[in-house]
mmCIF file of C-alpha atoms in Angstrom:
data_model
loop_
_atom_site.group_PDB
_atom_site.id
_atom_site.type_symbol
_atom_site.label_atom_id
_atom_site.label_comp_id
_atom_site.label_asym_id
_atom_site.label_seq_id
_atom_site.Cartn_x
_atom_site.Cartn_y
_atom_site.Cartn_z
ATOM 1 C CA MET J 1075 17.079 10.887 -14.117
ATOM 2 C CA SER J 1076 16.076 10.644 -17.764
ATOM 3 C CA SER J 1077 17.774 13.013 -20.152
ATOM 4 C CA GLU J 1078 14.417 14.646 -20.906
ATOM 5 C CA ARG J 1079 13.824 15.264 -17.230
ATOM 6 C CA ILE J 1080 17.338 16.634 -16.809
ATOM 7 C CA GLN J 1081 16.809 18.984 -19.743
ATOM 8 C CA ARG J 1082 13.532 20.269 -18.262
ATOM 9 C CA ARG J 1083 15.288 20.856 -14.933
ATOM 10 C CA ILE J 1084 18.081 22.746 -16.687
ATOM 11 C CA GLU J 1085 15.563 24.870 -18.587
ATOM 12 C CA ARG J 1086 13.703 25.645 -15.356
ATOM 13 C CA LEU J 1087 16.955 26.627 -13.641
ATOM 14 C CA LEU J 1088 17.926 28.774 -16.630
ATOM 15 C CA ASP J 1089 14.582 30.566 -16.437
ATOM 16 C CA LEU J 1090 15.165 31.218 -12.737
ATOM 17 C CA ALA J 1091 18.734 32.392 -13.400
ATOM 18 C CA LYS J 1092 17.491 34.764 -16.100
ATOM 19 C CA ALA J 1093 14.770 36.118 -13.783
ATOM 20 C CA ALA J 1094 17.368 36.682 -11.050
ATOM 21 C CA ALA J 1095 19.626 38.500 -13.523
ATOM 22 C CA VAL J 1096 16.732 40.713 -14.646
ATOM 23 C CA ARG J 1097 16.215 41.650 -10.958
ATOM 24 C CA ASN J 1098 19.982 42.344 -10.719
ATOM 25 C CA ASP J 1099 20.261 39.539 -8.164
ATOM 26 C CA TRP J 1100 23.555 38.352 -9.567
ATOM 27 C CA GLU J 1101 24.437 36.178 -6.587
ATOM 28 C CA GLU J 1102 21.250 34.158 -7.034
ATOM 29 C CA SER J 1103 21.798 34.027 -10.779
ATOM 30 C CA ARG J 1104 25.321 32.717 -10.208
ATOM 31 C CA ARG J 1105 24.134 30.121 -7.672
ATOM 32 C CA LEU J 1106 21.527 28.829 -10.130
ATOM 33 C CA ALA J 1107 24.091 28.801 -12.936
ATOM 34 C CA GLU J 1108 26.426 26.744 -10.749
ATOM 35 C CA ASP J 1109 23.562 24.288 -10.120
ATOM 36 C CA ILE J 1110 23.115 23.973 -13.887
ATOM 37 C CA LEU J 1111 26.846 23.437 -14.447
ATOM 38 C CA ALA J 1112 26.826 20.681 -11.831
ATOM 39 C CA VAL J 1113 24.426 18.808 -14.107
ATOM 40 C CA ASP J 1114 25.638 20.112 -17.480
ATOM 41 C CA PRO J 1115 29.235 21.424 -17.246
ATOM 42 C CA GLU J 1116 29.226 22.583 -20.870
ATOM 43 C CA ASN J 1117 26.066 24.701 -20.641
ATOM 44 C CA ALA J 1118 26.971 27.978 -22.393
ATOM 45 C CA ASP J 1119 24.056 29.938 -20.925
ATOM 46 C CA ALA J 1120 25.033 29.056 -17.371
ATOM 47 C CA GLN J 1121 28.657 29.909 -18.094
ATOM 48 C CA ALA J 1122 27.540 33.295 -19.457
ATOM 49 C CA TYR J 1123 25.597 34.073 -16.261
ATOM 50 C CA ILE J 1124 28.697 33.341 -14.193
ATOM 51 C CA VAL J 1125 30.868 35.567 -16.391
ATOM 52 C CA SER J 1126 28.265 38.351 -16.251
ATOM 53 C CA GLU J 1127 28.091 38.153 -12.465
ATOM 54 C CA LEU J 1128 31.883 38.361 -12.234
ATOM 55 C CA HIS J 1129 32.040 41.377 -14.555
ATOM 56 C CA LEU J 1130 29.325 43.205 -12.627
ATOM 57 C CA ARG J 1131 31.000 42.443 -9.306
ATOM 58 C CA ILE J 1132 34.308 43.777 -10.636
ATOM 59 C CA GLU J 1133 32.595 46.877 -12.043
ATOM 60 C CA SER J 1134 30.970 47.557 -8.679
ATOM 61 C CA LEU J 1135 34.269 47.180 -6.832
ATOM 62 C CA LEU J 1136 36.034 49.515 -9.278
ATOM 63 C CA ILE J 1137 33.363 52.137 -8.619
ATOM 64 C CA GLN J 1138 34.027 51.732 -4.880
ATOM 65 C CA ALA J 1139 37.801 52.014 -5.399
ATOM 66 C CA LYS J 1140 37.343 55.210 -7.445
ATOM 67 C CA ALA J 1141 35.013 56.716 -4.840
ATOM 68 C CA ALA J 1142 37.542 56.006 -2.089
ATOM 69 C CA ALA J 1143 40.356 57.505 -4.192
ATOM 70 C CA ASP J 1144 38.230 60.582 -4.885
ATOM 71 C CA ARG J 1145 37.916 61.003 -1.088
ATOM 72 C CA ASN J 1146 41.698 60.482 -0.730
ATOM 73 C CA ASN J 1147 40.961 57.355 1.293
ATOM 74 C CA TRP J 1148 43.976 55.544 -0.134
ATOM 75 C CA GLU J 1149 43.841 52.541 2.175
ATOM 76 C CA GLU J 1150 40.240 51.723 1.232
ATOM 77 C CA SER J 1151 40.927 52.329 -2.452
ATOM 78 C CA ARG J 1152 43.905 49.959 -2.359
ATOM 79 C CA LYS J 1153 42.023 47.245 -0.467
ATOM 80 C CA VAL J 1154 39.059 47.332 -2.852
ATOM 81 C CA ALA J 1155 41.342 47.349 -5.900
ATOM 82 C CA GLU J 1156 43.187 44.337 -4.484
ATOM 83 C CA LEU J 1157 39.843 42.488 -4.259
ATOM 84 C CA VAL J 1158 39.429 43.106 -7.979
ATOM 85 C CA LEU J 1159 42.964 41.870 -8.655
ATOM 86 C CA ALA J 1160 42.204 38.677 -6.743
ATOM 87 C CA MET J 1161 39.417 38.012 -9.271
ATOM 88 C CA ASP J 1162 41.148 39.510 -12.323
ATOM 89 C CA PRO J 1163 44.928 39.811 -11.824
ATOM 90 C CA ASP J 1164 45.426 41.617 -15.139
ATOM 91 C CA ASN J 1165 42.829 44.327 -14.509
ATOM 92 C CA ALA J 1166 44.689 47.499 -15.488
ATOM 93 C CA ILE J 1167 42.210 49.823 -13.775
ATOM 94 C CA ALA J 1168 42.593 48.032 -10.435
ATOM 95 C CA GLN J 1169 46.373 48.023 -10.866
ATOM 96 C CA SER J 1170 46.266 51.784 -11.414
ATOM 97 C CA TYR J 1171 44.239 52.280 -8.205
ATOM 98 C CA VAL J 1172 46.791 50.268 -6.214
ATOM 99 C CA LEU J 1173 49.597 52.391 -7.676
ATOM 100 C CA ARG J 1174 47.652 55.616 -7.137
ATOM 101 C CA ALA J 1175 46.887 54.608 -3.552
ATOM 102 C CA GLY J 1176 50.597 54.105 -2.868
ATOM 103 C CA GLN J 1177 51.416 57.493 -4.369
ATOM 104 C CA GLY J 1178 48.589 59.169 -2.454
ATOM 105 C CA THR J 1179 49.748 57.644 0.816
ATOM 106 C CA ILE J 1180 53.315 58.816 0.198
ATOM 107 C CA GLU J 1181 52.096 62.318 -0.668
ATOM 108 C CA HIS J 1182 50.075 62.415 2.562
ATOM 109 C CA LEU J 1183 53.087 61.262 4.592
ATOM 110 C CA LEU J 1184 55.317 63.874 2.939
ATOM 111 C CA ASN J 1185 52.839 66.552 4.003
ATOM 112 C CA GLN J 1186 53.018 65.208 7.555
ATOM 113 C CA VAL J 1187 56.829 65.311 7.415
ATOM 114 C CA GLU J 1188 56.661 68.993 6.397
ATOM 115 C CA GLU J 1189 54.242 69.823 9.201
ATOM 116 C CA ALA J 1190 56.363 67.992 11.778
ATOM 117 C CA ALA J 1191 59.515 69.716 10.486
ATOM 118 C CA ASP J 1192 57.821 73.108 10.729
ATOM 119 C CA LEU J 1193 57.099 72.275 14.372
ATOM 120 C CA ARG J 1194 60.675 70.960 14.784
ATOM 121 C CA ASP J 1195 59.250 67.635 15.946
ATOM 122 C CA TRP J 1196 62.174 65.544 14.709
ATOM 123 C CA ASP J 1197 60.888 62.304 16.229
ATOM 124 C CA GLN J 1198 57.724 62.624 14.136
ATOM 125 C CA VAL J 1199 59.794 63.527 11.070
ATOM 126 C CA ARG J 1200 61.836 60.319 11.507
ATOM 127 C CA LEU J 1201 58.653 58.294 12.077
ATOM 128 C CA PHE J 1202 56.929 59.590 8.932
ATOM 129 C CA ALA J 1203 60.123 59.276 6.880
ATOM 130 C CA GLY J 1204 60.399 55.640 7.993
ATOM 131 C CA ASP J 1205 56.813 55.043 6.891
ATOM 132 C CA ILE J 1206 57.617 56.541 3.487
ATOM 133 C CA LEU J 1207 60.716 54.379 3.095
ATOM 134 C CA ALA J 1208 58.716 51.286 4.036
ATOM 135 C CA LEU J 1209 56.342 52.062 1.148
ATOM 136 C CA ASP J 1210 58.975 53.122 -1.375
ATOM 137 C CA PRO J 1211 62.535 52.122 -0.464
#
């Protein structure tokens, strides 16, 4: 392909990527940006679309992690926060949700220990205590 033709193709793909971003179709925008980078690895606009898509995906996941934590659904909050950490290992907010989820789970288990002890169900007390120790030796 001639360099002029390649440039026109890149410009067309950039227009499509921008249109997808305007529609908030970040997956399509990212796919188009990856197509551009396959032809022009140094293309700053395409790189920016990929970074934007990643930031928006992380933001969405953090909202999900917070919503789960607000519902005291610690397992879901932790899992979603770990997805963020897979993309951005230094994300302090996601790290805090993982920590908070661990603390919330332990608090829930301690409440179960109290209830089982009140009922003198020592097998359940031992079971819940073992779960707590597995989380926080």
